[in-house]
Amino acid sequence: MKDITILGIFVADISFSGDKIPITGETILGDSYNIGPGGKGCNQAIAISRLGGKVSFISKLGDDEYGKLAIKSLEKDNIDTSNIIISKIDKTGVAGIHIDKNTGKNAITVIRGAPSNLTIEEIDTNIIKGSKIFLTQLEVPLDVTLHCLKIAKENDLINILNPAPACKLSDDFFNLVDYFTPNETEAEFYSGIRIKNENDAKESARKIVKMGIKNVIITLGEKGLLYSNGKEEIYIKASQVKAIDTTGAGDAFNGSFSLALSQGKKIKECLDLANKVAGLSTTKLGAGDSMPTLKDIF
Ligand code: RIB
């Protein structure tokens, strides 16, 4: 049994790097492209494993070249792949990512492929029952996500939901989640508050706590992060790095935060580690491939 179980997707990230992110109707000449492991669940699993954590990944792939890339990448990083379902019908997903090479900022379209047809019946939830932490996002069908969150809660796991991409959630989700980790855009979606500074982030987090969430962490990119449980609030500045590609920084954060929590560390220590890991991940190209190792951190 692994300490952390992740439900999520793998997609092949196809990244285009250039002087800017094209606007609607525009064609630009870029500098380079890269194909590597992506999908929030996959990236989070890699982040945990590279820091020495034991992690299982529940997902679905197609029986194709990108599916083989997925298994190879995950096994190379010692991630338990025994709960990955291979579809004979659907393809492995892809993501098209535009990166502004000057700021490292991106715009992403995800085609989920096989996991868009993942069903509750296909999943063996025994893997969740033996873990300490269940970590997920909103890239697999919502009924599957909710089902797994329920199983995890019934078995006393800590539930962490990285609510991305943002979408409307029923109250059931809010009652099952222990840690809710939106970025600033997603926090705006859930709270209705536009975040331009630390105070806006506090207001947004307080509103989300009132919706029934126990702990909220809003990641604020180069502005840092804000934690709130309604009583205690912690603001931490982002670590100073030269970002070249921010793709997967949120996943680096969620993965390393989950690992620190599974090791019984105090909240401030978990946040400090996750902040550092997220910052470091932006200094390398790619999403899954940019996750730092223990050696990079200490
Ligand atoms: O969080 C970054 C990830 O979001 C990318 O790897 C992309 O595939 C999308 O799922």
mmCIF file of C-alpha atoms and ligand atoms in Angstrom:
data_model
loop_
_atom_site.group_PDB
_atom_site.id
_atom_site.type_symbol
_atom_site.label_atom_id
_atom_site.label_comp_id
_atom_site.label_asym_id
_atom_site.label_seq_id
_atom_site.Cartn_x
_atom_site.Cartn_y
_atom_site.Cartn_z
ATOM 1 C CA MET A 1 0.000 0.000 0.000
ATOM 2 C CA LYS A 2 1.235 3.508 -0.822
ATOM 3 C CA ASP A 3 0.974 6.533 1.492
ATOM 4 C CA ILE A 4 -0.655 8.664 -1.194
ATOM 5 C CA THR A 5 -3.176 7.724 -3.866
ATOM 6 C CA ILE A 6 -3.791 10.061 -6.780
ATOM 7 C CA LEU A 7 -6.742 9.984 -9.137
ATOM 8 C CA GLY A 8 -6.056 11.971 -12.299
ATOM 9 C CA ILE A 9 -5.016 12.011 -15.907
ATOM 10 C CA PHE A 10 -1.876 11.541 -17.938
ATOM 11 C CA VAL A 11 -1.669 13.439 -21.215
ATOM 12 C CA ALA A 12 1.248 14.030 -23.548
ATOM 13 C CA ASP A 13 2.070 17.726 -23.193
ATOM 14 C CA ILE A 14 3.029 19.256 -26.531
ATOM 15 C CA SER A 15 4.580 22.610 -25.656
ATOM 16 C CA PHE A 16 5.393 25.459 -28.013
ATOM 17 C CA SER A 17 7.798 28.076 -26.756
ATOM 18 C CA GLY A 18 8.079 31.509 -28.318
ATOM 19 C CA ASP A 19 8.236 35.255 -27.769
ATOM 20 C CA LYS A 20 4.570 35.410 -26.817
ATOM 21 C CA ILE A 21 1.355 33.425 -26.512
ATOM 22 C CA PRO A 22 -0.561 34.032 -29.751
ATOM 23 C CA ILE A 23 -3.877 35.858 -29.518
ATOM 24 C CA THR A 24 -7.025 34.801 -31.371
ATOM 25 C CA GLY A 25 -6.529 34.922 -35.133
ATOM 26 C CA GLU A 26 -2.761 35.387 -34.878
ATOM 27 C CA THR A 27 0.026 33.178 -36.279
ATOM 28 C CA ILE A 28 3.515 33.521 -34.780
ATOM 29 C CA LEU A 29 6.851 31.827 -35.423
ATOM 30 C CA GLY A 30 7.969 30.002 -32.275
ATOM 31 C CA ASP A 31 11.444 28.897 -31.118
ATOM 32 C CA SER A 32 11.113 25.276 -30.010
ATOM 33 C CA TYR A 33 8.722 22.505 -29.064
ATOM 34 C CA ASN A 34 8.800 19.614 -26.627
ATOM 35 C CA ILE A 35 6.708 16.492 -25.971
ATOM 36 C CA GLY A 36 6.702 15.161 -22.416
ATOM 37 C CA PRO A 37 4.559 13.792 -19.572
ATOM 38 C CA GLY A 38 1.717 16.013 -18.408
ATOM 39 C CA GLY A 39 -1.747 15.942 -16.902
ATOM 40 C CA LYS A 40 -2.155 17.280 -13.386
ATOM 41 C CA GLY A 41 -2.465 13.851 -11.715
ATOM 42 C CA CYS A 42 0.622 12.494 -13.471
ATOM 43 C CA ASN A 43 2.682 15.594 -12.661
ATOM 44 C CA GLN A 44 1.642 15.460 -8.998
ATOM 45 C CA ALA A 45 2.582 11.768 -8.797
ATOM 46 C CA ILE A 46 6.021 12.490 -10.281
ATOM 47 C CA ALA A 47 6.544 15.383 -7.855
ATOM 48 C CA ILE A 48 5.824 13.100 -4.868
ATOM 49 C CA SER A 49 7.936 10.221 -6.084
ATOM 50 C CA ARG A 50 10.980 12.346 -6.905
ATOM 51 C CA LEU A 51 10.927 13.593 -3.311
ATOM 52 C CA GLY A 52 10.958 10.027 -2.015
ATOM 53 C CA GLY A 53 7.197 9.494 -1.479
ATOM 54 C CA LYS A 54 5.327 6.265 -2.231
ATOM 55 C CA VAL A 55 2.436 6.946 -4.588
ATOM 56 C CA SER A 56 -0.231 5.069 -6.556
ATOM 57 C CA PHE A 57 -1.842 6.567 -9.624
ATOM 58 C CA ILE A 58 -5.393 5.720 -10.696
ATOM 59 C CA SER A 59 -5.900 6.675 -14.324
ATOM 60 C CA LYS A 60 -6.852 5.536 -17.812
ATOM 61 C CA LEU A 61 -4.779 5.479 -21.008
ATOM 62 C CA GLY A 62 -5.193 4.465 -24.616
ATOM 63 C CA ASP A 63 -3.389 1.452 -26.088
ATOM 64 C CA ASP A 64 -1.113 3.669 -28.206
ATOM 65 C CA GLU A 65 2.262 5.414 -28.407
ATOM 66 C CA TYR A 66 1.432 8.146 -25.872
ATOM 67 C CA GLY A 67 0.046 5.445 -23.554
ATOM 68 C CA LYS A 68 3.439 3.709 -23.761
ATOM 69 C CA LEU A 69 5.171 7.046 -23.051
ATOM 70 C CA ALA A 70 2.978 7.350 -19.948
ATOM 71 C CA ILE A 71 3.855 3.939 -18.525
ATOM 72 C CA LYS A 72 7.549 4.478 -19.291
ATOM 73 C CA SER A 73 7.610 7.907 -17.602
ATOM 74 C CA LEU A 74 5.674 6.725 -14.553
ATOM 75 C CA GLU A 75 7.731 3.553 -14.067
ATOM 76 C CA LYS A 76 10.972 5.486 -14.493
ATOM 77 C CA ASP A 77 9.806 7.585 -11.538
ATOM 78 C CA ASN A 78 8.816 4.526 -9.420
ATOM 79 C CA ILE A 79 5.089 5.272 -9.498
ATOM 80 C CA ASP A 80 2.754 2.309 -8.949
ATOM 81 C CA THR A 81 0.911 1.868 -12.273
ATOM 82 C CA SER A 82 -1.089 -1.246 -11.331
ATOM 83 C CA ASN A 83 -4.287 0.863 -11.121
ATOM 84 C CA ILE A 84 -4.046 2.276 -14.610
ATOM 85 C CA ILE A 85 -6.749 1.042 -16.942
ATOM 86 C CA ILE A 86 -5.878 0.611 -20.626
ATOM 87 C CA SER A 87 -8.736 1.375 -23.012
ATOM 88 C CA LYS A 88 -8.953 -0.526 -26.279
ATOM 89 C CA ILE A 89 -11.351 2.128 -27.609
ATOM 90 C CA ASP A 90 -10.184 5.595 -26.542
ATOM 91 C CA LYS A 91 -6.844 7.279 -27.199
ATOM 92 C CA THR A 92 -4.400 8.677 -24.660
ATOM 93 C CA GLY A 93 -4.963 12.412 -24.224
ATOM 94 C CA VAL A 94 -2.808 15.353 -25.252
ATOM 95 C CA ALA A 95 -2.424 18.970 -24.152
ATOM 96 C CA GLY A 96 -1.455 21.847 -26.422
ATOM 97 C CA ILE A 97 0.582 24.364 -24.430
ATOM 98 C CA HIS A 98 1.749 27.808 -25.545
ATOM 99 C CA ILE A 99 4.598 29.224 -23.452
ATOM 100 C CA ASP A 100 5.827 32.812 -23.399
ATOM 101 C CA LYS A 101 9.563 32.223 -23.054
ATOM 102 C CA ASN A 102 10.134 35.658 -21.470
ATOM 103 C CA THR A 103 7.789 35.164 -18.522
ATOM 104 C CA GLY A 104 7.332 31.366 -18.456
ATOM 105 C CA LYS A 105 3.546 31.928 -18.470
ATOM 106 C CA ASN A 106 1.305 29.608 -20.478
ATOM 107 C CA ALA A 107 -2.100 28.887 -21.984
ATOM 108 C CA ILE A 108 -3.274 25.258 -22.125
ATOM 109 C CA THR A 109 -5.936 23.232 -23.929
ATOM 110 C CA VAL A 110 -6.332 19.659 -22.657
ATOM 111 C CA ILE A 111 -7.910 16.853 -24.675
ATOM 112 C CA ARG A 112 -8.343 14.224 -21.975
ATOM 113 C CA GLY A 113 -8.849 11.193 -24.219
ATOM 114 C CA ALA A 114 -9.400 7.868 -22.401
ATOM 115 C CA PRO A 115 -9.988 9.251 -18.863
ATOM 116 C CA SER A 116 -12.955 11.270 -20.081
ATOM 117 C CA ASN A 117 -14.698 7.871 -20.171
ATOM 118 C CA LEU A 118 -13.387 6.577 -16.834
ATOM 119 C CA THR A 119 -16.216 4.991 -14.823
ATOM 120 C CA ILE A 120 -16.756 4.180 -11.129
ATOM 121 C CA GLU A 121 -17.085 0.472 -11.980
ATOM 122 C CA GLU A 122 -13.607 0.366 -13.534
ATOM 123 C CA ILE A 123 -11.822 1.545 -10.398
ATOM 124 C CA ASP A 124 -10.519 -0.752 -7.655
ATOM 125 C CA THR A 125 -10.957 1.492 -4.615
ATOM 126 C CA ASN A 126 -9.015 -0.883 -2.319
ATOM 127 C CA ILE A 127 -5.910 1.048 -3.253
ATOM 128 C CA ILE A 128 -7.420 4.218 -1.739
ATOM 129 C CA LYS A 129 -8.382 2.464 1.504
ATOM 130 C CA GLY A 130 -4.804 1.643 2.474
ATOM 131 C CA SER A 131 -3.406 5.159 1.919
ATOM 132 C CA LYS A 132 -3.070 8.158 4.238
ATOM 133 C CA ILE A 133 -3.831 10.836 1.657
ATOM 134 C CA PHE A 134 -6.087 10.999 -1.376
ATOM 135 C CA LEU A 135 -5.132 13.719 -3.856
ATOM 136 C CA THR A 136 -7.163 14.608 -6.923
ATOM 137 C CA GLN A 137 -8.070 17.382 -9.363
ATOM 138 C CA LEU A 138 -11.008 18.020 -11.716
ATOM 139 C CA GLU A 139 -9.670 16.419 -14.904
ATOM 140 C CA VAL A 140 -11.567 13.094 -14.614
ATOM 141 C CA PRO A 141 -15.398 12.839 -14.677
ATOM 142 C CA LEU A 142 -16.922 14.456 -11.587
ATOM 143 C CA ASP A 143 -18.984 11.402 -10.544
ATOM 144 C CA VAL A 144 -15.790 9.318 -10.354
ATOM 145 C CA THR A 145 -13.988 12.037 -8.408
ATOM 146 C CA LEU A 146 -16.844 12.379 -5.907
ATOM 147 C CA HIS A 147 -17.101 8.596 -5.468
ATOM 148 C CA CYS A 148 -13.383 8.307 -4.681
ATOM 149 C CA LEU A 149 -13.480 11.281 -2.287
ATOM 150 C CA LYS A 150 -16.329 9.521 -0.418
ATOM 151 C CA ILE A 151 -14.422 6.212 -0.204
ATOM 152 C CA ALA A 152 -11.358 8.087 1.026
ATOM 153 C CA LYS A 153 -13.328 9.938 3.726
ATOM 154 C CA GLU A 154 -15.089 6.740 4.887
ATOM 155 C CA ASN A 155 -11.616 5.277 5.394
ATOM 156 C CA ASP A 156 -10.266 8.297 7.309
ATOM 157 C CA LEU A 157 -7.901 9.574 4.637
ATOM 158 C CA ILE A 158 -7.038 13.248 4.284
ATOM 159 C CA ASN A 159 -8.672 14.512 1.079
ATOM 160 C CA ILE A 160 -6.860 17.131 -0.985
ATOM 161 C CA LEU A 161 -8.691 18.606 -3.967
ATOM 162 C CA ASN A 162 -6.802 20.727 -6.458
ATOM 163 C CA PRO A 163 -9.936 22.213 -8.094
ATOM 164 C CA ALA A 164 -8.535 22.591 -11.593
ATOM 165 C CA PRO A 165 -9.733 23.187 -14.208
ATOM 166 C CA ALA A 166 -12.343 25.201 -12.276
ATOM 167 C CA CYS A 167 -15.920 23.989 -12.666
ATOM 168 C CA LYS A 168 -19.166 24.181 -10.719
ATOM 169 C CA LEU A 169 -19.146 21.754 -7.783
ATOM 170 C CA SER A 170 -21.998 20.480 -5.617
ATOM 171 C CA ASP A 171 -21.899 20.946 -1.818
ATOM 172 C CA ASP A 172 -21.027 17.239 -1.496
ATOM 173 C CA PHE A 173 -17.526 18.065 -2.702
ATOM 174 C CA PHE A 174 -17.019 20.853 -0.188
ATOM 175 C CA ASN A 175 -18.037 18.644 2.735
ATOM 176 C CA LEU A 176 -15.576 15.895 1.781
ATOM 177 C CA VAL A 177 -12.514 18.014 1.162
ATOM 178 C CA ASP A 178 -9.900 18.708 3.856
ATOM 179 C CA TYR A 179 -7.570 20.876 1.748
ATOM 180 C CA PHE A 180 -8.768 22.886 -1.264
ATOM 181 C CA THR A 181 -5.910 24.265 -3.389
ATOM 182 C CA PRO A 182 -7.021 26.622 -6.197
ATOM 183 C CA ASN A 183 -4.683 28.997 -7.990
ATOM 184 C CA GLU A 184 -5.741 32.651 -8.061
ATOM 185 C CA THR A 185 -7.847 32.281 -11.228
ATOM 186 C CA GLU A 186 -9.642 29.250 -9.819
ATOM 187 C CA ALA A 187 -10.102 30.973 -6.435
ATOM 188 C CA GLU A 188 -11.797 33.833 -8.272
ATOM 189 C CA PHE A 189 -14.111 31.320 -9.975
ATOM 190 C CA TYR A 190 -15.139 29.723 -6.645
ATOM 191 C CA SER A 191 -15.318 32.873 -4.501
ATOM 192 C CA GLY A 192 -16.308 35.511 -7.058
ATOM 193 C CA ILE A 193 -13.492 37.745 -5.742
ATOM 194 C CA ARG A 194 -10.880 39.107 -8.163
ATOM 195 C CA ILE A 195 -7.431 38.609 -6.619
ATOM 196 C CA LYS A 196 -4.948 41.419 -7.213
ATOM 197 C CA ASN A 197 -3.142 41.416 -3.847
ATOM 198 C CA GLU A 198 -2.750 39.650 -0.488
ATOM 199 C CA ASN A 199 -5.907 41.199 0.977
ATOM 200 C CA ASP A 200 -8.048 40.038 -1.949
ATOM 201 C CA ALA A 201 -6.582 36.546 -1.485
ATOM 202 C CA LYS A 202 -7.525 36.626 2.221
ATOM 203 C CA GLU A 203 -11.067 37.708 1.417
ATOM 204 C CA SER A 204 -11.366 35.005 -1.242
ATOM 205 C CA ALA A 205 -10.035 32.281 1.091
ATOM 206 C CA ARG A 206 -12.397 33.366 3.904
ATOM 207 C CA LYS A 207 -15.343 33.125 1.516
ATOM 208 C CA ILE A 208 -14.311 29.620 0.403
ATOM 209 C CA VAL A 209 -13.918 28.503 4.048
ATOM 210 C CA LYS A 210 -17.497 29.714 4.657
ATOM 211 C CA MET A 211 -18.615 27.400 1.831
ATOM 212 C CA GLY A 212 -17.660 24.444 4.075
ATOM 213 C CA ILE A 213 -14.001 23.821 3.211
ATOM 214 C CA LYS A 214 -11.756 23.222 6.242
ATOM 215 C CA ASN A 215 -8.444 24.462 4.806
ATOM 216 C CA VAL A 216 -7.873 26.619 1.739
ATOM 217 C CA ILE A 217 -4.528 27.261 0.057
ATOM 218 C CA ILE A 218 -4.567 29.778 -2.787
ATOM 219 C CA THR A 219 -1.425 29.624 -4.909
ATOM 220 C CA LEU A 220 -0.690 33.096 -6.263
ATOM 221 C CA GLY A 221 2.105 32.494 -8.803
ATOM 222 C CA GLU A 222 4.885 35.047 -8.423
ATOM 223 C CA LYS A 223 2.931 36.635 -5.543
ATOM 224 C CA GLY A 224 3.310 33.536 -3.330
ATOM 225 C CA LEU A 225 0.507 31.725 -1.498
ATOM 226 C CA LEU A 226 -2.148 32.195 1.124
ATOM 227 C CA TYR A 227 -3.386 29.571 3.613
ATOM 228 C CA SER A 228 -6.540 29.937 5.697
ATOM 229 C CA ASN A 229 -8.599 27.654 7.907
ATOM 230 C CA GLY A 230 -10.901 30.473 9.032
ATOM 231 C CA LYS A 231 -8.901 31.056 12.241
ATOM 232 C CA GLU A 232 -5.255 30.985 11.186
ATOM 233 C CA GLU A 233 -3.966 32.734 8.063
ATOM 234 C CA ILE A 234 -0.465 32.281 6.634
ATOM 235 C CA TYR A 235 0.898 34.312 3.727
ATOM 236 C CA ILE A 236 4.205 33.237 2.180
ATOM 237 C CA LYS A 237 6.078 35.073 -0.582
ATOM 238 C CA ALA A 238 7.074 33.103 -3.685
ATOM 239 C CA SER A 239 10.644 31.865 -3.775
ATOM 240 C CA GLN A 240 12.851 34.042 -5.988
ATOM 241 C CA VAL A 241 13.634 32.111 -9.184
ATOM 242 C CA LYS A 242 14.043 32.861 -12.891
ATOM 243 C CA ALA A 243 10.946 31.142 -14.296
ATOM 244 C CA ILE A 244 11.268 29.763 -17.826
ATOM 245 C CA ASP A 245 8.149 27.543 -17.865
ATOM 246 C CA THR A 246 5.453 27.664 -15.170
ATOM 247 C CA THR A 247 3.582 24.611 -16.540
ATOM 248 C CA GLY A 248 3.074 22.129 -13.692
ATOM 249 C CA ALA A 249 4.109 24.536 -10.894
ATOM 250 C CA GLY A 250 0.724 24.019 -9.213
ATOM 251 C CA ASP A 251 1.225 20.257 -9.502
ATOM 252 C CA ALA A 252 4.700 20.519 -7.963
ATOM 253 C CA PHE A 253 3.023 22.434 -5.123
ATOM 254 C CA ASN A 254 0.175 19.945 -4.606
ATOM 255 C CA GLY A 255 2.400 16.880 -4.820
ATOM 256 C CA SER A 256 5.041 18.114 -2.397
ATOM 257 C CA PHE A 257 2.422 19.552 -0.019
ATOM 258 C CA SER A 258 0.650 16.154 0.110
ATOM 259 C CA LEU A 259 3.910 14.370 0.767
ATOM 260 C CA ALA A 260 4.870 16.689 3.625
ATOM 261 C CA LEU A 261 1.384 16.304 5.121
ATOM 262 C CA SER A 262 1.595 12.495 4.875
ATOM 263 C CA GLN A 263 4.843 12.712 6.861
ATOM 264 C CA GLY A 264 3.008 14.487 9.696
ATOM 265 C CA LYS A 265 4.732 17.847 9.190
ATOM 266 C CA LYS A 266 3.123 21.041 10.557
ATOM 267 C CA ILE A 267 1.161 23.215 8.125
ATOM 268 C CA LYS A 268 3.809 25.979 7.878
ATOM 269 C CA GLU A 269 6.524 23.422 7.121
ATOM 270 C CA CYS A 270 4.330 21.768 4.444
ATOM 271 C CA LEU A 271 3.641 25.157 2.830
ATOM 272 C CA ASP A 272 7.319 26.192 2.885
ATOM 273 C CA LEU A 273 8.421 22.975 1.217
ATOM 274 C CA ALA A 274 5.662 23.137 -1.422
ATOM 275 C CA ASN A 275 6.480 26.789 -2.159
ATOM 276 C CA LYS A 276 10.133 25.905 -2.727
ATOM 277 C CA VAL A 277 9.356 22.854 -4.895
ATOM 278 C CA ALA A 278 6.869 24.825 -7.027
ATOM 279 C CA GLY A 279 9.405 27.617 -7.571
ATOM 280 C CA LEU A 280 12.135 25.186 -8.582
ATOM 281 C CA SER A 281 9.831 23.404 -11.045
ATOM 282 C CA THR A 282 9.465 26.653 -13.043
ATOM 283 C CA THR A 283 13.207 26.810 -13.721
ATOM 284 C CA LYS A 284 13.037 23.784 -16.069
ATOM 285 C CA LEU A 285 11.051 23.170 -19.249
ATOM 286 C CA GLY A 286 8.094 20.786 -19.185
ATOM 287 C CA ALA A 287 5.563 19.720 -16.569
ATOM 288 C CA GLY A 288 6.242 16.179 -15.296
ATOM 289 C CA ASP A 289 9.856 16.444 -16.446
ATOM 290 C CA SER A 290 10.428 19.660 -14.470
ATOM 291 C CA MET A 291 9.740 18.180 -11.021
ATOM 292 C CA PRO A 292 12.769 18.575 -8.719
ATOM 293 C CA THR A 293 14.404 15.757 -6.734
ATOM 294 C CA LEU A 294 15.416 15.770 -3.064
ATOM 295 C CA LYS A 295 18.958 16.623 -4.159
ATOM 296 C CA ASP A 296 17.724 19.798 -5.912
ATOM 297 C CA ILE A 297 16.008 20.986 -2.754
ATOM 298 C CA PHE A 298 18.387 20.363 0.132
HETATM 299 O O1 RIB B 1 -1.026 21.682 -14.459
HETATM 300 C C1 RIB B 1 -0.379 21.571 -15.689
HETATM 301 C C2 RIB B 1 -1.001 20.475 -16.500
HETATM 302 O O2 RIB B 1 -2.327 20.839 -16.816
HETATM 303 C C3 RIB B 1 -0.313 20.231 -17.820
HETATM 304 O O3 RIB B 1 0.668 19.229 -17.725
HETATM 305 C C4 RIB B 1 -1.468 19.899 -18.760
HETATM 306 O O4 RIB B 1 -1.390 18.640 -19.300
HETATM 307 C C5 RIB B 1 -2.745 20.103 -17.934
HETATM 308 O O5 RIB B 1 -3.319 18.925 -17.497
#
